[in-house]
Amino acid sequence: MKPRLLWLFLGFALACELLDVQAPSRVPASVLDNPGQAELLVNGAQADFECALASYAAVGGMLAGELEDATLSAGRWDYDRRTVQPGDAYGPNQCNDGSFLGVYTPLSIARYQADNAMRHLAAWTDQQVANRHLLTAKASAYAGYSLVLLGEGFCSAAIDLSPQLVGDQLLDSAETRFSTAIAEATTAGSAEILNLALVGRARTRLDLGDSAGALGDAQLVPASFEYDATYSATSSRRENYVYQQVNKSPFNTIAVPYRQFLYVFADTIDPSKLDSVPDPRVAVRFDSATRMFDNRPGQWVQLKYQSIGAPIPMATGAEAQLIVAEIVGGQTAVDIINALHAGVGLPQFRSANPDSIKQQIIRERQAVFFLDGHHLGDMNRFKLPLFPASGTPYPVDATNPKGGFYGSATRFPLPDKERFNNPNIASDVNPGC
């Protein structure tokens, strides 16, 4: 995919009308209320989403059991321990707030900025804005992905001071944004944004239980398609936070189930025996020279992202293929799995058992989507077993427990920031699921 120019300084500039004081580095909203700044608006929404996605992948990776906390900061343990509280930092913090990354506010900002760009573009004409349909398609797609992450990873949320919206309501809103993106990308003749939106809508429809709709979208996406969120070392808001939180600084370590992620298969000579090989898509290693911030010696680090500026896959043909495999099943699913295996040098998968095929699809998704923000949604959709089990002393692999016991939360609750400041949500509403 060709690199896309980002106007990186817009992270919060586009919401400056919400602030009482304008910093000199911020762009006044009045400057952006101009057809000549349409591309700037959309690039700003894109930059906001990319920051939010990286934070979601890192913080959500703890809640999803891909990462473990490796600090002595008790405020982070709730994610790893699955005991998330509505007052925790994921709610009010920004996406680049050090070791206490925010998730809800960054995703909400990204969604607002994308919707705001769409509103402006709808009011302007093709004569005023070059590539208006393409820009509308991009803004709609980024709004859709922001809502997908809120719908998959949160108990509830709000849109522009709306009443409390639960997961399916947020996903319905995402589907609407993706449908707009598909229509606008088709008009613009952009295969890239069309496929981005098709993968997003297929993902959303799968979450909503619309298998026929998800299949129809996924089958239209080329297997080779990939659209990435981009990062760089130019500023903290542009960093890949998975790399930052694991490789750059030992805030996290790879969770136990991913330290030796194996593909297990029947021996080709004696099918009654099982063989196994490491899955290269879950690339990790043990760094014995590092002492983590909680004083444990050694750290498991990820190798999927090789630098602070490594891109995070946002939508891929592999995801579309796995959606097809999940819905169609049978030999179609086996063929898709084996095509994915061939691409990374793994042995073939052989089975005609529907349950075995489904379990392998789940396993494929764990590998393909390792640390990219998908697995938290999969935990909820597939109702995957929790590891460590609820009630286990925390943490499971430390000689000196940090305190408490693993809980059962697999979604972030509605943050106190929203609950106490939104006039359309009662302050005593249940923030959990």
Short mmCIF file of C-alpha atoms in Angstrom, two decimals:
data_model
loop_
_atom_site.label_atom_id
_atom_site.label_comp_id
_atom_site.label_asym_id
_atom_site.label_seq_id
_atom_site.Cartn_x
_atom_site.Cartn_y
_atom_site.Cartn_z
CA MET A 1 0.00 0.00 0.00
CA LYS A 2 1.31 3.45 -0.83
CA PRO A 3 2.17 5.65 2.18
CA ARG A 4 -0.50 8.21 2.93
CA LEU A 5 0.39 11.78 3.91
CA LEU A 6 -0.85 12.65 7.37
CA TRP A 7 -1.21 16.05 8.94
CA LEU A 8 -0.04 14.82 12.29
CA PHE A 9 -0.52 17.92 14.38
CA LEU A 10 -4.30 17.77 14.09
CA GLY A 11 -4.91 15.19 16.82
CA PHE A 12 -6.87 17.56 18.98
CA ALA A 13 -6.80 20.74 16.93
CA LEU A 14 -10.03 19.88 15.20
CA ALA A 15 -11.82 19.80 18.52
CA CYS A 16 -10.38 23.08 19.72
CA GLU A 17 -13.78 24.69 19.85
CA LEU A 18 -14.32 22.56 22.95
CA LEU A 19 -11.40 24.21 24.73
CA ASP A 20 -11.38 27.50 26.57
CA VAL A 21 -7.77 28.29 25.64
CA GLN A 22 -6.19 27.90 22.22
CA ALA A 23 -2.56 26.85 22.21
CA PRO A 24 -0.48 28.51 19.49
CA SER A 25 0.31 25.09 17.99
CA ARG A 26 -3.37 24.32 17.41
CA VAL A 27 -5.35 25.09 14.27
CA PRO A 28 -8.47 27.19 14.96
CA ALA A 29 -11.70 25.45 13.98
CA SER A 30 -12.69 28.47 11.88
CA VAL A 31 -9.71 27.83 9.61
CA LEU A 32 -10.96 24.31 8.94
CA ASP A 33 -14.54 25.38 8.20
CA ASN A 34 -13.45 25.96 4.65
CA PRO A 35 -13.76 23.73 1.56
CA GLY A 36 -10.10 24.30 0.84
CA GLN A 37 -9.23 22.45 4.05
CA ALA A 38 -11.33 19.35 3.32
CA GLU A 39 -8.35 17.04 2.88
CA LEU A 40 -6.83 18.41 6.08
CA LEU A 41 -10.01 17.54 7.98
CA VAL A 42 -9.98 13.96 6.74
CA ASN A 43 -6.25 13.52 7.33
CA GLY A 44 -6.75 14.77 10.89
CA ALA A 45 -9.51 12.21 11.49
CA GLN A 46 -7.24 9.50 10.11
CA ALA A 47 -4.38 10.54 12.41
CA ASP A 48 -6.72 10.54 15.41
CA PHE A 49 -7.93 7.04 14.59
CA GLU A 50 -4.44 5.67 14.10
CA CYS A 51 -3.39 6.95 17.51
CA ALA A 52 -6.54 5.44 19.05
CA LEU A 53 -6.05 2.08 17.31
CA ALA A 54 -2.49 1.71 18.58
CA SER A 55 -3.62 2.47 22.13
CA TYR A 56 -6.57 0.07 21.82
CA ALA A 57 -4.25 -2.69 20.57
CA ALA A 58 -1.93 -2.22 23.56
CA VAL A 59 -4.48 -1.71 26.35
CA GLY A 60 -7.02 -4.08 24.82
CA GLY A 61 -4.22 -6.59 24.41
CA MET A 62 -3.95 -6.78 28.20
CA LEU A 63 -7.68 -7.26 28.71
CA ALA A 64 -7.73 -9.84 25.90
CA GLY A 65 -4.88 -11.86 27.41
CA GLU A 66 -2.29 -11.21 24.69
CA LEU A 67 -0.14 -9.06 26.99
CA GLU A 68 0.61 -9.03 30.71
CA ASP A 69 1.32 -5.93 32.75
CA ALA A 70 4.96 -5.70 33.85
CA THR A 71 4.85 -2.65 36.11
CA LEU A 72 4.34 -1.77 39.75
CA SER A 73 1.59 0.70 38.77
CA ALA A 74 -1.57 -0.66 40.38
CA GLY A 75 -3.67 1.52 38.08
CA ARG A 76 -2.70 -0.71 35.15
CA TRP A 77 -3.33 -4.05 36.82
CA ASP A 78 -7.10 -3.91 36.35
CA TYR A 79 -6.71 -4.50 32.61
CA ASP A 80 -4.42 -7.49 32.95
CA ARG A 81 -6.42 -8.80 35.93
CA ARG A 82 -9.77 -8.39 34.07
CA THR A 83 -11.16 -6.26 36.91
CA VAL A 84 -11.55 -3.02 34.93
CA GLN A 85 -13.14 -0.15 36.85
CA PRO A 86 -15.05 2.73 35.17
CA GLY A 87 -12.69 5.26 36.71
CA ASP A 88 -9.54 3.68 35.26
CA ALA A 89 -7.28 5.62 32.90
CA TYR A 90 -8.64 3.97 29.72
CA GLY A 91 -11.61 6.36 29.97
CA PRO A 92 -10.31 9.94 30.35
CA ASN A 93 -6.72 9.63 29.15
CA GLN A 94 -5.40 10.44 25.71
CA CYS A 95 -3.83 7.88 23.40
CA ASN A 96 -0.28 9.02 24.17
CA ASP A 97 -0.47 9.32 27.97
CA GLY A 98 2.71 7.40 28.81
CA SER A 99 2.12 4.07 30.50
CA PHE A 100 -1.53 4.97 31.17
CA LEU A 101 -2.86 5.00 27.62
CA GLY A 102 -6.42 6.11 27.03
CA VAL A 103 -8.86 4.24 24.80
CA TYR A 104 -12.39 5.64 25.13
CA THR A 105 -11.55 9.32 24.67
CA PRO A 106 -9.21 8.71 21.70
CA LEU A 107 -11.78 6.53 19.91
CA SER A 108 -14.51 9.07 20.64
CA ILE A 109 -12.35 11.90 19.29
CA ALA A 110 -11.54 9.90 16.16
CA ARG A 111 -15.20 9.10 15.57
CA TYR A 112 -16.24 12.72 16.12
CA GLN A 113 -13.58 14.10 13.80
CA ALA A 114 -14.50 11.65 11.05
CA ASP A 115 -18.21 12.41 11.41
CA ASN A 116 -17.44 16.12 11.49
CA ALA A 117 -15.50 15.82 8.25
CA MET A 118 -18.44 13.96 6.71
CA ARG A 119 -20.84 16.73 7.75
CA HIS A 120 -18.66 19.39 6.17
CA LEU A 121 -18.17 17.39 2.98
CA ALA A 122 -21.92 16.84 2.68
CA ALA A 123 -22.44 20.61 2.82
CA TRP A 124 -19.79 21.36 0.20
CA THR A 125 -19.99 20.67 -3.53
CA ASP A 126 -17.82 18.83 -6.02
CA GLN A 127 -16.88 22.21 -7.45
CA GLN A 128 -15.65 23.39 -4.05
CA VAL A 129 -13.77 20.21 -3.09
CA ALA A 130 -11.64 18.07 -5.36
CA ASN A 131 -12.13 14.34 -4.73
CA ARG A 132 -15.09 15.05 -2.45
CA HIS A 133 -16.51 11.52 -2.83
CA LEU A 134 -13.16 9.92 -2.04
CA LEU A 135 -12.68 12.10 1.04
CA THR A 136 -16.21 11.30 2.20
CA ALA A 137 -15.52 7.60 1.74
CA LYS A 138 -12.33 7.80 3.83
CA ALA A 139 -13.97 9.80 6.60
CA SER A 140 -16.94 7.41 6.70
CA ALA A 141 -14.63 4.39 6.87
CA TYR A 142 -12.62 5.82 9.77
CA ALA A 143 -15.82 6.69 11.62
CA GLY A 144 -16.96 3.11 11.07
CA TYR A 145 -13.79 1.57 12.44
CA SER A 146 -13.88 3.82 15.50
CA LEU A 147 -17.41 2.61 16.21
CA VAL A 148 -16.50 -1.04 15.60
CA LEU A 149 -13.83 -0.91 18.30
CA LEU A 150 -16.23 0.78 20.71
CA GLY A 151 -18.90 -1.82 19.91
CA GLU A 152 -16.58 -4.82 20.24
CA GLY A 153 -14.57 -3.69 23.24
CA PHE A 154 -16.93 -1.66 25.43
CA CYS A 155 -20.04 -2.45 27.42
CA SER A 156 -21.55 0.81 26.20
CA ALA A 157 -20.65 4.26 24.95
CA ALA A 158 -22.25 7.48 23.79
CA ILE A 159 -22.13 9.42 20.53
CA ASP A 160 -22.17 13.21 20.85
CA LEU A 161 -23.86 13.23 24.29
CA SER A 162 -26.41 10.61 23.23
CA PRO A 163 -28.08 8.27 25.71
CA GLN A 164 -26.14 5.14 26.62
CA LEU A 165 -25.61 2.91 23.56
CA VAL A 166 -24.77 -0.77 23.96
CA GLY A 167 -22.61 -2.86 21.65
CA ASP A 168 -25.13 -3.72 18.94
CA GLN A 169 -26.32 -0.12 18.74
CA LEU A 170 -22.75 1.05 18.22
CA LEU A 171 -22.22 -1.63 15.60
CA ASP A 172 -25.42 -0.59 13.81
CA SER A 173 -23.97 2.92 13.62
CA ALA A 174 -20.70 1.48 12.29
CA GLU A 175 -22.54 -0.43 9.58
CA THR A 176 -24.25 2.78 8.46
CA ARG A 177 -20.87 4.54 8.18
CA PHE A 178 -19.38 1.66 6.20
CA SER A 179 -22.34 1.59 3.82
CA THR A 180 -21.79 5.28 3.14
CA ALA A 181 -18.09 4.63 2.59
CA ILE A 182 -18.83 1.83 0.13
CA ALA A 183 -21.21 3.99 -1.89
CA GLU A 184 -18.85 6.97 -1.93
CA ALA A 185 -15.77 4.89 -2.75
CA THR A 186 -17.65 3.28 -5.62
CA THR A 187 -18.55 6.71 -6.97
CA ALA A 188 -14.95 7.85 -6.55
CA GLY A 189 -13.59 4.72 -8.22
CA SER A 190 -11.28 3.94 -5.27
CA ALA A 191 -10.75 0.19 -4.92
CA GLU A 192 -8.55 0.76 -1.86
CA ILE A 193 -11.17 2.56 0.22
CA LEU A 194 -13.93 0.32 -1.14
CA ASN A 195 -12.11 -2.77 0.14
CA LEU A 196 -11.30 -1.04 3.43
CA ALA A 197 -15.01 -0.40 3.94
CA LEU A 198 -16.07 -3.85 2.73
CA VAL A 199 -13.80 -5.54 5.28
CA GLY A 200 -15.12 -3.21 7.98
CA ARG A 201 -18.75 -3.87 7.12
CA ALA A 202 -18.16 -7.62 6.88
CA ARG A 203 -16.55 -7.53 10.34
CA THR A 204 -19.44 -5.48 11.70
CA ARG A 205 -22.10 -7.70 10.18
CA LEU A 206 -20.38 -10.78 11.56
CA ASP A 207 -20.44 -9.17 15.01
CA LEU A 208 -24.16 -8.47 14.55
CA GLY A 209 -24.94 -12.03 13.47
CA ASP A 210 -25.70 -11.11 9.85
CA SER A 211 -23.81 -13.99 8.26
CA ALA A 212 -25.29 -13.54 4.79
CA GLY A 213 -24.40 -9.86 4.70
CA ALA A 214 -20.91 -10.49 6.07
CA LEU A 215 -20.29 -13.22 3.50
CA GLY A 216 -21.44 -11.05 0.62
CA ASP A 217 -19.04 -8.29 1.61
CA ALA A 218 -16.07 -10.53 2.42
CA GLN A 219 -16.26 -12.39 -0.89
CA LEU A 220 -15.71 -9.14 -2.78
CA VAL A 221 -12.32 -8.42 -1.16
CA PRO A 222 -9.14 -9.64 -2.92
CA ALA A 223 -7.12 -12.07 -0.82
CA SER A 224 -4.01 -9.92 -1.28
CA PHE A 225 -5.60 -6.71 0.02
CA GLU A 226 -4.04 -4.89 2.97
CA TYR A 227 -4.71 -1.45 4.40
CA ASP A 228 -2.50 -0.33 7.27
CA ALA A 229 -2.63 2.26 10.00
CA THR A 230 0.65 4.16 9.77
CA TYR A 231 3.08 5.20 12.50
CA SER A 232 6.44 6.92 12.89
CA ALA A 233 8.96 8.16 15.45
CA THR A 234 8.19 11.82 14.72
CA SER A 235 6.06 12.36 17.85
CA SER A 236 4.56 10.36 20.71
CA ARG A 237 1.12 10.53 19.06
CA ARG A 238 2.53 8.80 15.99
CA GLU A 239 4.15 5.86 17.74
CA ASN A 240 3.10 2.24 17.49
CA TYR A 241 2.14 1.75 21.13
CA VAL A 242 2.43 -2.03 21.06
CA TYR A 243 6.11 -1.64 20.20
CA GLN A 244 6.45 1.26 22.61
CA GLN A 245 4.89 -0.57 25.57
CA VAL A 246 6.66 -3.89 24.99
CA ASN A 247 9.91 -3.39 23.08
CA LYS A 248 10.90 0.21 23.74
CA SER A 249 10.04 0.12 27.47
CA PRO A 250 9.17 -3.01 29.47
CA PHE A 251 5.66 -1.94 30.53
CA ASN A 252 4.31 -5.26 29.25
CA THR A 253 5.41 -8.79 28.54
CA ILE A 254 3.83 -11.35 26.22
CA ALA A 255 1.14 -13.36 28.00
CA VAL A 256 1.73 -17.04 28.74
CA PRO A 257 -0.50 -18.54 25.97
CA TYR A 258 1.43 -16.65 23.27
CA ARG A 259 4.98 -17.43 24.41
CA GLN A 260 4.95 -20.74 22.57
CA PHE A 261 2.09 -20.45 20.11
CA LEU A 262 2.16 -23.75 18.25
CA TYR A 263 0.33 -25.15 15.27
CA VAL A 264 -0.60 -28.71 16.26
CA PHE A 265 -1.38 -31.19 13.49
CA ALA A 266 -1.67 -34.90 12.82
CA ASP A 267 1.54 -36.63 11.79
CA THR A 268 1.55 -37.24 8.03
CA ILE A 269 2.92 -40.79 8.45
CA ASP A 270 1.07 -41.85 11.59
CA PRO A 271 -2.15 -39.79 11.93
CA SER A 272 -2.64 -41.12 15.46
CA LYS A 273 0.32 -38.99 16.55
CA LEU A 274 0.44 -35.23 16.84
CA ASP A 275 3.23 -32.97 15.66
CA SER A 276 3.65 -29.27 16.35
CA VAL A 277 5.63 -26.34 15.00
CA PRO A 278 5.84 -22.70 16.14
CA ASP A 279 3.45 -20.41 14.29
CA PRO A 280 5.63 -17.64 12.79
CA ARG A 281 2.71 -15.21 12.81
CA VAL A 282 3.02 -15.03 16.61
CA ALA A 283 6.68 -14.07 16.64
CA VAL A 284 8.09 -13.59 20.15
CA ARG A 285 11.35 -14.15 22.00
CA PHE A 286 12.63 -14.13 25.56
CA ASP A 287 15.03 -11.30 26.39
CA SER A 288 16.96 -12.48 29.44
CA ALA A 289 18.88 -9.19 29.72
CA THR A 290 15.83 -7.06 30.49
CA ARG A 291 14.45 -6.53 33.97
CA MET A 292 10.85 -5.45 33.80
CA PHE A 293 9.42 -2.53 35.76
CA ASP A 294 7.88 -4.90 38.31
CA ASN A 295 11.40 -6.27 38.93
CA ARG A 296 10.85 -9.63 37.29
CA PRO A 297 14.02 -10.76 35.46
CA GLY A 298 13.68 -11.29 31.72
CA GLN A 299 10.91 -10.21 29.36
CA TRP A 300 8.99 -11.83 26.54
CA VAL A 301 8.91 -9.36 23.64
CA GLN A 302 6.92 -9.34 20.42
CA LEU A 303 8.59 -9.38 17.00
CA LYS A 304 5.56 -8.68 14.81
CA TYR A 305 6.27 -4.96 14.86
CA GLN A 306 9.96 -4.30 14.27
CA SER A 307 10.08 -0.59 15.05
CA ILE A 308 8.24 2.29 16.72
CA GLY A 309 7.00 3.26 13.26
CA ALA A 310 5.80 -0.17 12.15
CA PRO A 311 2.31 -0.14 10.61
CA ILE A 312 -0.61 -1.99 12.19
CA PRO A 313 -2.85 -3.91 9.77
CA MET A 314 -6.28 -2.32 9.83
CA ALA A 315 -8.13 -4.35 7.18
CA THR A 316 -6.83 -7.26 5.13
CA GLY A 317 -7.85 -9.82 2.58
CA ALA A 318 -6.85 -12.45 5.14
CA GLU A 319 -9.56 -11.14 7.46
CA ALA A 320 -12.10 -11.30 4.65
CA GLN A 321 -11.03 -14.85 3.84
CA LEU A 322 -11.36 -15.93 7.48
CA ILE A 323 -14.86 -14.46 7.58
CA VAL A 324 -15.74 -16.55 4.51
CA ALA A 325 -14.18 -19.62 6.14
CA GLU A 326 -16.14 -19.12 9.35
CA ILE A 327 -19.47 -18.71 7.59
CA VAL A 328 -19.14 -21.32 4.81
CA GLY A 329 -17.10 -23.91 6.71
CA GLY A 330 -16.28 -27.33 5.26
CA GLN A 331 -13.68 -27.76 2.55
CA THR A 332 -13.90 -24.07 1.65
CA ALA A 333 -12.68 -23.23 5.14
CA VAL A 334 -9.94 -25.87 4.96
CA ASP A 335 -8.73 -24.47 1.64
CA ILE A 336 -8.63 -20.93 3.05
CA ILE A 337 -6.69 -22.07 6.12
CA ASN A 338 -4.19 -23.89 3.92
CA ALA A 339 -3.73 -20.87 1.67
CA LEU A 340 -2.87 -18.84 4.78
CA HIS A 341 -0.51 -21.60 5.95
CA ALA A 342 1.23 -21.74 2.58
CA GLY A 343 1.99 -18.05 2.86
CA VAL A 344 3.96 -18.55 6.09
CA GLY A 345 5.33 -22.06 5.58
CA LEU A 346 3.06 -23.96 7.97
CA PRO A 347 1.96 -27.56 7.32
CA GLN A 348 -1.46 -28.15 5.84
CA PHE A 349 -4.58 -28.46 7.94
CA ARG A 350 -6.71 -31.54 7.32
CA SER A 351 -10.14 -32.10 8.80
CA ALA A 352 -13.74 -32.71 7.82
CA ASN A 353 -15.03 -32.26 11.37
CA PRO A 354 -17.04 -29.01 11.69
CA ASP A 355 -15.98 -28.46 15.32
CA SER A 356 -12.30 -29.00 14.52
CA ILE A 357 -12.56 -26.61 11.58
CA LYS A 358 -14.22 -23.95 13.73
CA GLN A 359 -11.57 -24.29 16.43
CA GLN A 360 -8.82 -23.96 13.84
CA ILE A 361 -10.46 -20.83 12.42
CA ILE A 362 -10.42 -19.32 15.91
CA ARG A 363 -6.77 -20.30 16.22
CA GLU A 364 -6.00 -18.77 12.82
CA ARG A 365 -7.62 -15.52 13.90
CA GLN A 366 -5.49 -15.45 17.05
CA ALA A 367 -2.36 -15.77 14.93
CA VAL A 368 -3.28 -13.48 12.03
CA PHE A 369 -4.63 -10.74 14.31
CA PHE A 370 -2.00 -10.99 17.05
CA LEU A 371 -1.72 -7.62 18.81
CA ASP A 372 -3.69 -5.65 16.22
CA GLY A 373 -6.91 -4.99 18.14
CA HIS A 374 -9.09 -7.91 16.98
CA HIS A 375 -8.79 -10.48 19.75
CA LEU A 376 -10.84 -8.65 22.39
CA GLY A 377 -13.82 -8.72 20.04
CA ASP A 378 -13.19 -12.39 19.29
CA MET A 379 -13.16 -13.23 22.99
CA ASN A 380 -16.65 -11.82 23.28
CA ARG A 381 -18.06 -13.16 20.03
CA PHE A 382 -16.74 -16.71 20.48
CA LYS A 383 -17.12 -16.63 24.29
CA LEU A 384 -13.58 -17.97 24.62
CA PRO A 385 -12.46 -19.53 27.92
CA LEU A 386 -10.56 -17.18 30.19
CA PHE A 387 -6.91 -17.76 31.03
CA PRO A 388 -6.07 -17.62 33.85
CA ALA A 389 -9.47 -18.63 35.19
CA SER A 390 -11.44 -16.16 37.27
CA GLY A 391 -10.47 -16.41 40.93
CA THR A 392 -6.82 -17.26 40.25
CA PRO A 393 -4.39 -15.15 42.34
CA TYR A 394 -2.90 -12.34 40.27
CA PRO A 395 -0.58 -12.56 38.41
CA VAL A 396 -0.38 -16.19 37.46
CA ASP A 397 3.33 -16.29 36.58
CA ALA A 398 4.86 -14.11 39.33
CA THR A 399 6.62 -15.42 42.39
CA ASN A 400 5.42 -12.34 44.29
CA PRO A 401 1.72 -11.75 43.54
CA LYS A 402 0.70 -8.13 43.07
CA GLY A 403 -2.61 -8.66 44.80
CA GLY A 404 -6.19 -9.55 44.04
CA PHE A 405 -7.64 -12.22 41.81
CA TYR A 406 -8.38 -12.49 38.12
CA GLY A 407 -11.89 -11.36 37.23
CA SER A 408 -14.16 -12.02 34.28
CA ALA A 409 -14.36 -8.66 32.48
CA THR A 410 -13.86 -8.89 28.72
CA ARG A 411 -15.16 -5.41 27.89
CA PHE A 412 -14.34 -1.94 29.15
CA PRO A 413 -17.21 -0.43 31.17
CA LEU A 414 -18.78 2.91 30.30
CA PRO A 415 -16.19 5.34 31.72
CA ASP A 416 -17.02 7.63 34.61
CA LYS A 417 -15.96 10.53 32.40
CA GLU A 418 -18.97 9.87 30.15
CA ARG A 419 -21.33 8.77 32.89
CA PHE A 420 -20.83 11.84 35.09
CA ASN A 421 -20.63 14.47 32.33
CA ASN A 422 -23.25 13.36 29.82
CA PRO A 423 -26.63 14.95 30.71
CA ASN A 424 -28.45 12.18 28.83
CA ILE A 425 -26.99 9.36 30.93
CA ALA A 426 -27.98 8.97 34.57
CA SER A 427 -24.95 9.04 36.85
CA ASP A 428 -26.20 5.93 38.65
CA VAL A 429 -26.55 3.86 35.47
CA ASN A 430 -24.79 0.50 35.49
CA PRO A 431 -21.53 1.09 33.58
CA GLY A 432 -20.80 -2.62 33.23
CA CYS A 433 -22.13 -5.32 30.94
#
